[in-house]
PDB file of C-alpha atoms and ligand atoms in Angstrom:
ATOM      1  CA  MET A   1      38.301  -9.886 -18.141  1.00 49.00           C
ATOM      2  CA  MET A   2      34.778  -8.547 -18.643  1.00 50.00           C
ATOM      3  CA  ARG A   3      33.193  -6.782 -15.721  1.00 51.00           C
ATOM      4  CA  PHE A   4      29.512  -6.150 -15.188  1.00 50.00           C
ATOM      5  CA  ALA A   5      28.261  -3.370 -13.085  1.00 50.00           C
ATOM      6  CA  PHE A   6      24.930  -3.850 -11.316  1.00 46.00           C
ATOM      7  CA  TRP A   7      23.074  -0.951  -9.677  1.00 46.00           C
ATOM      8  CA  GLN A   8      19.644  -0.452  -8.442  1.00 48.00           C
ATOM      9  CA  VAL A   9      17.839   2.826  -9.143  1.00 54.00           C
ATOM     10  CA  ALA A  10      15.767   3.813  -6.114  1.00 62.00           C
ATOM     11  CA  ARG A  11      12.204   4.323  -7.106  1.00 73.00           C
ATOM     12  CA  GLU A  12      10.366   7.298  -5.831  1.00 91.00           C
ATOM     13  CA  TYR A  13       6.674   7.696  -5.618  1.00 94.00           C
ATOM     14  CA  ALA A  14       4.214  10.441  -4.918  1.00 94.00           C
ATOM     15  CA  LEU A  15       0.573  10.334  -3.998  1.00 95.00           C
ATOM     16  CA  GLN A  16      -1.981  12.558  -5.787  1.00 93.00           C
ATOM     17  CA  GLY A  17      -5.740  12.828  -5.998  1.00 93.00           C
ATOM     18  CA  LEU A  18      -7.395  10.754  -8.748  1.00 94.00           C
ATOM     19  CA  GLU A  19      -8.459  12.506 -11.917  1.00 93.00           C
ATOM     20  CA  ALA A  20     -11.108  11.731 -14.487  1.00 93.00           C
ATOM     21  CA  ASP A  21      -8.604  10.506 -17.084  1.00 94.00           C
ATOM     22  CA  ASP A  22      -7.119   7.924 -14.630  1.00 95.00           C
ATOM     23  CA  ALA A  23     -10.236   5.658 -15.103  1.00 97.00           C
ATOM     24  CA  GLY A  24      -8.726   3.535 -17.926  1.00 96.00           C
ATOM     25  CA  ALA A  25      -5.450   2.930 -16.069  1.00 96.00           C
ATOM     26  CA  LEU A  26      -7.222   1.967 -12.872  1.00 97.00           C
ATOM     27  CA  SER A  27      -9.403  -0.478 -14.732  1.00 97.00           C
ATOM     28  CA  LEU A  28      -6.233  -2.171 -16.162  1.00 95.00           C
ATOM     29  CA  LEU A  29      -4.519  -2.228 -12.718  1.00 95.00           C
ATOM     30  CA  HIS A  30      -7.699  -3.633 -11.057  1.00 95.00           C
ATOM     31  CA  ARG A  31      -7.788  -6.454 -13.745  1.00 93.00           C
ATOM     32  CA  GLU A  32      -4.390  -7.700 -12.494  1.00 90.00           C
ATOM     33  CA  ASP A  33      -5.897  -8.979  -9.301  1.00 87.00           C
ATOM     34  CA  PHE A  34      -9.675  -9.183  -9.159  1.00 86.00           C
ATOM     35  CA  VAL A  35     -11.872 -11.928 -10.496  1.00 81.00           C
ATOM     36  CA  ARG A  36     -14.537  -9.352 -11.293  1.00 85.00           C
ATOM     37  CA  PRO A  37     -12.631  -6.361 -12.617  1.00 90.00           C
ATOM     38  CA  TRP A  38     -14.419  -2.981 -12.688  1.00 95.00           C
ATOM     39  CA  SER A  39     -14.760  -1.261 -16.023  1.00 96.00           C
ATOM     40  CA  GLU A  40     -13.382   2.131 -17.008  1.00 97.00           C
ATOM     41  CA  ASP A  41     -16.945   3.561 -16.809  1.00 97.00           C
ATOM     42  CA  GLU A  42     -17.357   2.223 -13.320  1.00 97.00           C
ATOM     43  CA  PHE A  43     -14.081   3.882 -12.255  1.00 97.00           C
ATOM     44  CA  ALA A  44     -15.009   7.149 -14.004  1.00 97.00           C
ATOM     45  CA  THR A  45     -18.318   7.202 -11.994  1.00 97.00           C
ATOM     46  CA  MET A  46     -16.479   6.615  -8.755  1.00 97.00           C
ATOM     47  CA  ILE A  47     -13.870   9.280  -9.411  1.00 97.00           C
ATOM     48  CA  ALA A  48     -16.627  11.810 -10.135  1.00 97.00           C
ATOM     49  CA  ASP A  49     -18.597  10.821  -7.011  1.00 97.00           C
ATOM     50  CA  ARG A  50     -18.239  13.486  -4.315  1.00 95.00           C
ATOM     51  CA  THR A  51     -18.598  10.902  -1.518  1.00 96.00           C
ATOM     52  CA  VAL A  52     -15.581   8.976  -2.751  1.00 97.00           C
ATOM     53  CA  ILE A  53     -11.974   9.681  -1.670  1.00 96.00           C
ATOM     54  CA  GLY A  54      -9.285   8.488  -4.029  1.00 97.00           C
ATOM     55  CA  PHE A  55      -5.521   8.592  -4.307  1.00 97.00           C
ATOM     56  CA  ALA A  56      -3.045   7.369  -6.897  1.00 96.00           C
ATOM     57  CA  ALA A  57       0.612   6.589  -6.412  1.00 96.00           C
ATOM     58  CA  ARG A  58       2.807   7.478  -9.354  1.00 94.00           C
ATOM     59  CA  GLN A  59       6.456   7.303 -10.006  1.00 92.00           C
ATOM     60  CA  THR A  60       8.046  10.664  -9.866  1.00 89.00           C
ATOM     61  CA  GLY A  61      10.338  12.423 -12.274  1.00 77.00           C
ATOM     62  CA  HIS A  62       8.842  11.392 -15.627  1.00 64.00           C
ATOM     63  CA  GLY A  63       5.966  13.800 -16.052  1.00 74.00           C
ATOM     64  CA  ARG A  64       2.549  12.448 -15.249  1.00 81.00           C
ATOM     65  CA  GLU A  65       2.995   8.705 -15.208  1.00 85.00           C
ATOM     66  CA  PRO A  66      -0.001   6.278 -15.036  1.00 89.00           C
ATOM     67  CA  PRO A  67      -0.709   5.110 -11.475  1.00 94.00           C
ATOM     68  CA  VAL A  68       1.194   2.207 -10.087  1.00 95.00           C
ATOM     69  CA  GLY A  69      -1.255   1.924  -7.191  1.00 97.00           C
ATOM     70  CA  PHE A  70      -4.479   3.478  -6.102  1.00 97.00           C
ATOM     71  CA  ILE A  71      -7.191   3.480  -3.486  1.00 98.00           C
ATOM     72  CA  LEU A  72     -10.831   4.437  -3.439  1.00 98.00           C
ATOM     73  CA  ALA A  73     -12.907   4.885  -0.238  1.00 98.00           C
ATOM     74  CA  ARG A  74     -16.440   6.147   0.330  1.00 98.00           C
ATOM     75  CA  ARG A  75     -17.530   8.229   3.230  1.00 96.00           C
ATOM     76  CA  ALA A  76     -21.139   8.097   4.548  1.00 93.00           C
ATOM     77  CA  ALA A  77     -22.793   8.985   7.761  1.00 92.00           C
ATOM     78  CA  GLY A  78     -19.566   9.679   9.682  1.00 93.00           C
ATOM     79  CA  GLU A  79     -17.848   6.530   8.630  1.00 97.00           C
ATOM     80  CA  GLY A  80     -15.595   5.443   5.775  1.00 98.00           C
ATOM     81  CA  GLU A  81     -15.353   2.276   3.768  1.00 98.00           C
ATOM     82  CA  ILE A  82     -12.493   1.116   1.480  1.00 98.00           C
ATOM     83  CA  LEU A  83     -13.969   0.280  -1.981  1.00 97.00           C
ATOM     84  CA  THR A  84     -10.693  -1.040  -3.321  1.00 97.00           C
ATOM     85  CA  VAL A  85      -6.938  -0.762  -3.003  1.00 97.00           C
ATOM     86  CA  ALA A  86      -4.325  -2.239  -5.411  1.00 97.00           C
ATOM     87  CA  VAL A  87      -0.676  -1.877  -6.141  1.00 97.00           C
ATOM     88  CA  SER A  88       0.861  -3.163  -9.407  1.00 96.00           C
ATOM     89  CA  ARG A  89       2.838  -6.380  -8.880  1.00 95.00           C
ATOM     90  CA  ALA A  90       6.140  -4.797 -10.035  1.00 94.00           C
ATOM     91  CA  HIS A  91       5.806  -2.152  -7.333  1.00 95.00           C
ATOM     92  CA  ARG A  92       4.722  -4.117  -4.264  1.00 96.00           C
ATOM     93  CA  ARG A  93       6.496  -4.240  -0.887  1.00 96.00           C
ATOM     94  CA  GLN A  94       7.805  -0.706  -1.130  1.00 95.00           C
ATOM     95  CA  GLY A  95       5.302   0.878   1.189  1.00 96.00           C
ATOM     96  CA  ILE A  96       2.889   2.132  -1.402  1.00 97.00           C
ATOM     97  CA  GLY A  97      -0.189   0.192  -0.032  1.00 97.00           C
ATOM     98  CA  TRP A  98       0.683   1.570   3.400  1.00 97.00           C
ATOM     99  CA  GLN A  99       0.898   5.139   2.079  1.00 97.00           C
ATOM    100  CA  LEU A 100      -2.380   4.811   0.199  1.00 97.00           C
ATOM    101  CA  MET A 101      -4.224   3.544   3.280  1.00 98.00           C
ATOM    102  CA  ASP A 102      -2.538   6.177   5.450  1.00 97.00           C
ATOM    103  CA  ALA A 103      -3.704   8.934   3.172  1.00 97.00           C
ATOM    104  CA  VAL A 104      -7.382   7.782   3.487  1.00 97.00           C
ATOM    105  CA  LEU A 105      -7.020   7.359   7.230  1.00 97.00           C
ATOM    106  CA  ARG A 106      -5.625  10.965   7.581  1.00 96.00           C
ATOM    107  CA  GLN A 107      -8.292  12.485   5.431  1.00 96.00           C
ATOM    108  CA  LEU A 108     -11.111  10.741   7.289  1.00 97.00           C
ATOM    109  CA  HIS A 109      -9.560  11.671  10.554  1.00 96.00           C
ATOM    110  CA  ALA A 110      -9.361  15.332   9.467  1.00 95.00           C
ATOM    111  CA  GLU A 111     -13.034  15.084   8.525  1.00 95.00           C
ATOM    112  CA  ARG A 112     -13.743  13.713  11.989  1.00 95.00           C
ATOM    113  CA  ALA A 113     -15.062  10.339  10.766  1.00 97.00           C
ATOM    114  CA  GLU A 114     -15.501   7.762  13.545  1.00 97.00           C
ATOM    115  CA  ALA A 115     -14.163   4.629  11.845  1.00 98.00           C
ATOM    116  CA  LEU A 116     -12.956   3.073   8.628  1.00 98.00           C
ATOM    117  CA  PHE A 117     -14.324  -0.317   7.535  1.00 98.00           C
ATOM    118  CA  LEU A 118     -13.259  -2.708   4.863  1.00 98.00           C
ATOM    119  CA  GLU A 119     -13.965  -6.275   3.514  1.00 98.00           C
ATOM    120  CA  VAL A 120     -11.182  -8.566   2.630  1.00 97.00           C
ATOM    121  CA  ASP A 121     -11.004 -12.111   1.311  1.00 95.00           C
ATOM    122  CA  GLU A 122      -9.862 -14.232   4.295  1.00 95.00           C
ATOM    123  CA  THR A 123      -7.280 -15.947   2.092  1.00 94.00           C
ATOM    124  CA  ASN A 124      -5.659 -12.619   1.123  1.00 96.00           C
ATOM    125  CA  THR A 125      -2.735 -12.784   3.581  1.00 97.00           C
ATOM    126  CA  ALA A 126      -0.848  -9.775   2.094  1.00 98.00           C
ATOM    127  CA  ALA A 127      -3.774  -7.406   2.535  1.00 98.00           C
ATOM    128  CA  ILE A 128      -4.786  -8.748   5.934  1.00 98.00           C
ATOM    129  CA  ALA A 129      -1.144  -8.277   7.154  1.00 98.00           C
ATOM    130  CA  LEU A 130      -1.190  -4.707   5.885  1.00 98.00           C
ATOM    131  CA  TYR A 131      -4.532  -3.947   7.596  1.00 98.00           C
ATOM    132  CA  LYS A 132      -3.480  -5.483  10.855  1.00 98.00           C
ATOM    133  CA  ARG A 133      -0.282  -3.362  10.919  1.00 98.00           C
ATOM    134  CA  LEU A 134      -2.523  -0.274  10.343  1.00 98.00           C
ATOM    135  CA  GLY A 135      -4.600  -1.106  13.471  1.00 98.00           C
ATOM    136  CA  PHE A 136      -7.636  -2.769  11.880  1.00 98.00           C
ATOM    137  CA  ALA A 137      -9.426  -5.494  13.848  1.00 98.00           C
ATOM    138  CA  THR A 138     -11.806  -8.143  12.517  1.00 98.00           C
ATOM    139  CA  VAL A 139     -15.385  -7.404  13.469  1.00 98.00           C
ATOM    140  CA  GLY A 140     -17.263  -9.836  11.242  1.00 98.00           C
ATOM    141  CA  ARG A 141     -17.110 -12.693   8.703  1.00 98.00           C
ATOM    142  CA  ARG A 142     -19.360 -13.247   5.614  1.00 96.00           C
ATOM    143  CA  PRO A 143     -19.101 -16.838   4.433  1.00 95.00           C
ATOM    144  CA  ASN A 144     -19.080 -17.683   0.644  1.00 91.00           C
ATOM    145  CA  TYR A 145     -18.571 -13.997  -0.232  1.00 93.00           C
ATOM    146  CA  TYR A 146     -15.882 -13.938  -2.940  1.00 90.00           C
ATOM    147  CA  PRO A 147     -16.212 -16.068  -6.054  1.00 82.00           C
ATOM    148  CA  SER A 148     -12.901 -17.511  -7.367  1.00 78.00           C
ATOM    149  CA  ALA A 149     -11.783 -18.502 -10.807  1.00 74.00           C
ATOM    150  CA  SER A 150     -11.961 -22.179  -9.634  1.00 79.00           C
ATOM    151  CA  GLY A 151     -15.632 -21.888  -8.786  1.00 80.00           C
ATOM    152  CA  THR A 152     -15.357 -22.086  -5.005  1.00 87.00           C
ATOM    153  CA  ALA A 153     -16.156 -19.132  -2.865  1.00 91.00           C
ATOM    154  CA  SER A 154     -14.173 -17.741   0.056  1.00 93.00           C
ATOM    155  CA  ALA A 155     -15.318 -15.777   3.075  1.00 95.00           C
ATOM    156  CA  ALA A 156     -14.912 -12.085   3.626  1.00 97.00           C
ATOM    157  CA  LEU A 157     -13.602 -10.678   6.846  1.00 98.00           C
ATOM    158  CA  VAL A 158     -15.055  -7.284   7.899  1.00 98.00           C
ATOM    159  CA  MET A 159     -12.348  -5.167   9.497  1.00 98.00           C
ATOM    160  CA  ARG A 160     -12.656  -1.889  11.355  1.00 98.00           C
ATOM    161  CA  ARG A 161     -10.165   0.744  12.439  1.00 98.00           C
ATOM    162  CA  ASP A 162     -11.233   3.308  15.001  1.00 97.00           C
ATOM    163  CA  LEU A 163     -10.406   6.906  14.027  1.00 96.00           C
ATOM    164  CA  ARG A 164     -11.217   8.607  17.339  1.00 87.00           C
TER     165      ARG A 164
HETATM  166  C1  COA B 201      -2.438  -5.577  -0.498  1.00 69.70           C
HETATM  167  C2  COA B 201      -1.523  -4.726  -1.335  1.00 69.70           C
HETATM  168  C3  COA B 201      -2.357  -3.449  -1.710  1.00 69.70           C
HETATM  169  C4  COA B 201      -0.338  -4.327  -0.458  1.00 69.70           C
HETATM  170  O1  COA B 201       0.460  -3.365  -1.233  1.00 69.70           O
HETATM  171  P1  COA B 201       1.978  -3.151  -1.090  1.00 69.70           P
HETATM  172  O2  COA B 201       2.336  -1.792  -1.685  1.00 69.70           O
HETATM  173  O3  COA B 201       2.734  -4.283  -1.507  1.00 69.70           O
HETATM  174  O4  COA B 201       2.150  -3.029   0.558  1.00 69.70           O
HETATM  175  P2  COA B 201       3.263  -2.354   1.443  1.00 69.70           P
HETATM  176  O5  COA B 201       4.572  -2.428   0.750  1.00 69.70           O
HETATM  177  O6  COA B 201       2.761  -0.964   1.774  1.00 69.70           O
HETATM  178  O7  COA B 201       3.263  -3.297   2.750  1.00 69.70           O
HETATM  179  C5  COA B 201       3.119  -2.783   4.041  1.00 69.70           C
HETATM  180  C6  COA B 201       3.117  -3.925   4.993  1.00 69.70           C
HETATM  181  O8  COA B 201       1.966  -4.789   4.757  1.00 69.70           O
HETATM  182  C7  COA B 201       2.419  -6.193   5.033  1.00 69.70           C
HETATM  183  N1  COA B 201       2.439  -6.894   3.718  1.00 69.70           N
HETATM  184  C8  COA B 201       2.257  -6.421   2.440  1.00 69.70           C
HETATM  185  N2  COA B 201       2.317  -7.423   1.567  1.00 69.70           N
HETATM  186  C9  COA B 201       2.574  -8.505   2.202  1.00 69.70           C
HETATM  187  C10 COA B 201       2.798  -9.865   1.798  1.00 69.70           C
HETATM  188  N3  COA B 201       2.776 -10.233   0.494  1.00 69.70           N
HETATM  189  N4  COA B 201       3.000 -10.764   2.769  1.00 69.70           N
HETATM  190  C11 COA B 201       3.052 -10.479   4.080  1.00 69.70           C
HETATM  191  N5  COA B 201       2.849  -9.175   4.519  1.00 69.70           N
HETATM  192  C12 COA B 201       2.624  -8.230   3.581  1.00 69.70           C
HETATM  193  C13 COA B 201       3.823  -6.141   5.525  1.00 69.70           C
HETATM  194  O9  COA B 201       3.688  -5.954   6.912  1.00 69.70           O
HETATM  195  C14 COA B 201       4.321  -4.890   4.899  1.00 69.70           C
HETATM  196  O10 COA B 201       5.414  -4.231   5.574  1.00 69.70           O
HETATM  197  P3  COA B 201       6.951  -4.769   5.217  1.00 69.70           P
HETATM  198  O11 COA B 201       7.065  -4.783   3.742  1.00 69.70           O
HETATM  199  O12 COA B 201       7.753  -3.775   5.919  1.00 69.70           O
HETATM  200  O13 COA B 201       6.983  -6.094   5.772  1.00 69.70           O
HETATM  201  C15 COA B 201      -1.018  -5.423  -2.568  1.00 69.70           C
HETATM  202  O14 COA B 201      -0.437  -6.700  -2.243  1.00 69.70           O
HETATM  203  C16 COA B 201      -2.048  -5.691  -3.662  1.00 69.70           C
HETATM  204  O15 COA B 201      -2.354  -4.818  -4.471  1.00 69.70           O
HETATM  205  N6  COA B 201      -2.710  -6.938  -3.668  1.00 69.70           N
HETATM  206  C17 COA B 201      -3.730  -7.212  -4.631  1.00 69.70           C
HETATM  207  C18 COA B 201      -4.988  -6.390  -4.548  1.00 69.70           C
HETATM  208  C19 COA B 201      -5.607  -6.627  -3.173  1.00 69.70           C
HETATM  209  O16 COA B 201      -5.613  -7.765  -2.651  1.00 69.70           O
HETATM  210  N7  COA B 201      -6.130  -5.547  -2.543  1.00 69.70           N
HETATM  211  C20 COA B 201      -6.797  -5.618  -1.277  1.00 69.70           C
HETATM  212  C21 COA B 201      -8.247  -6.015  -1.473  1.00 69.70           C
HETATM  213  S1  COA B 201      -9.171  -5.879  -0.035  1.00 69.70           S
END
């Protein structure tokens, strides 16, 4: 009788700062989920910007792998703002989004920032669930903010997390 063995290899990830040569991979990842994807040049400009904080999540143990998730945030006038955060579909629900957000929160806290803000499509239940678990509260709503492929627009929620 034939027997089949099934096993699952636990994936391990590590967070690192973003580097200039990540721009192309970030642009491809961003394209997976956003109606208006940012170009490689736009990512290169953000990575080089000293007001921008960025982290990448990579699988460990295979040399320097392309990012499976990343986050970019900007700091200005004692506050932070998430520019974008994304995790590749194949790597979701394993805590990577949480770790990326936590890394930005910790860095801003260490820099004594007062608060972290973000905007999120009010139909994006996954991201909103993550942000609520991290202590973000809704402080505003911008109607007709995000265009969709179908031509309709959805509202943005403005969320804030206190860092003091
Ligand atoms: C939002 C996103 C970054 C979350 O990344 P992730 O690595 O899958 O998130 P995590 O595994 O860290 O999830 C942490 C918690 O967030 C919540 N959450 C995440 N995805 C969820 C989903 N699809 N449905 C419900 N809750 C979800 C859960 O509470 C989860 O904890 P749990 O898995 O123990 O239940 C990811 O879904 C993504 O890249 N989406 C597309 C891009 C995007 O929408 N970015 C945000 C733009 S503002």
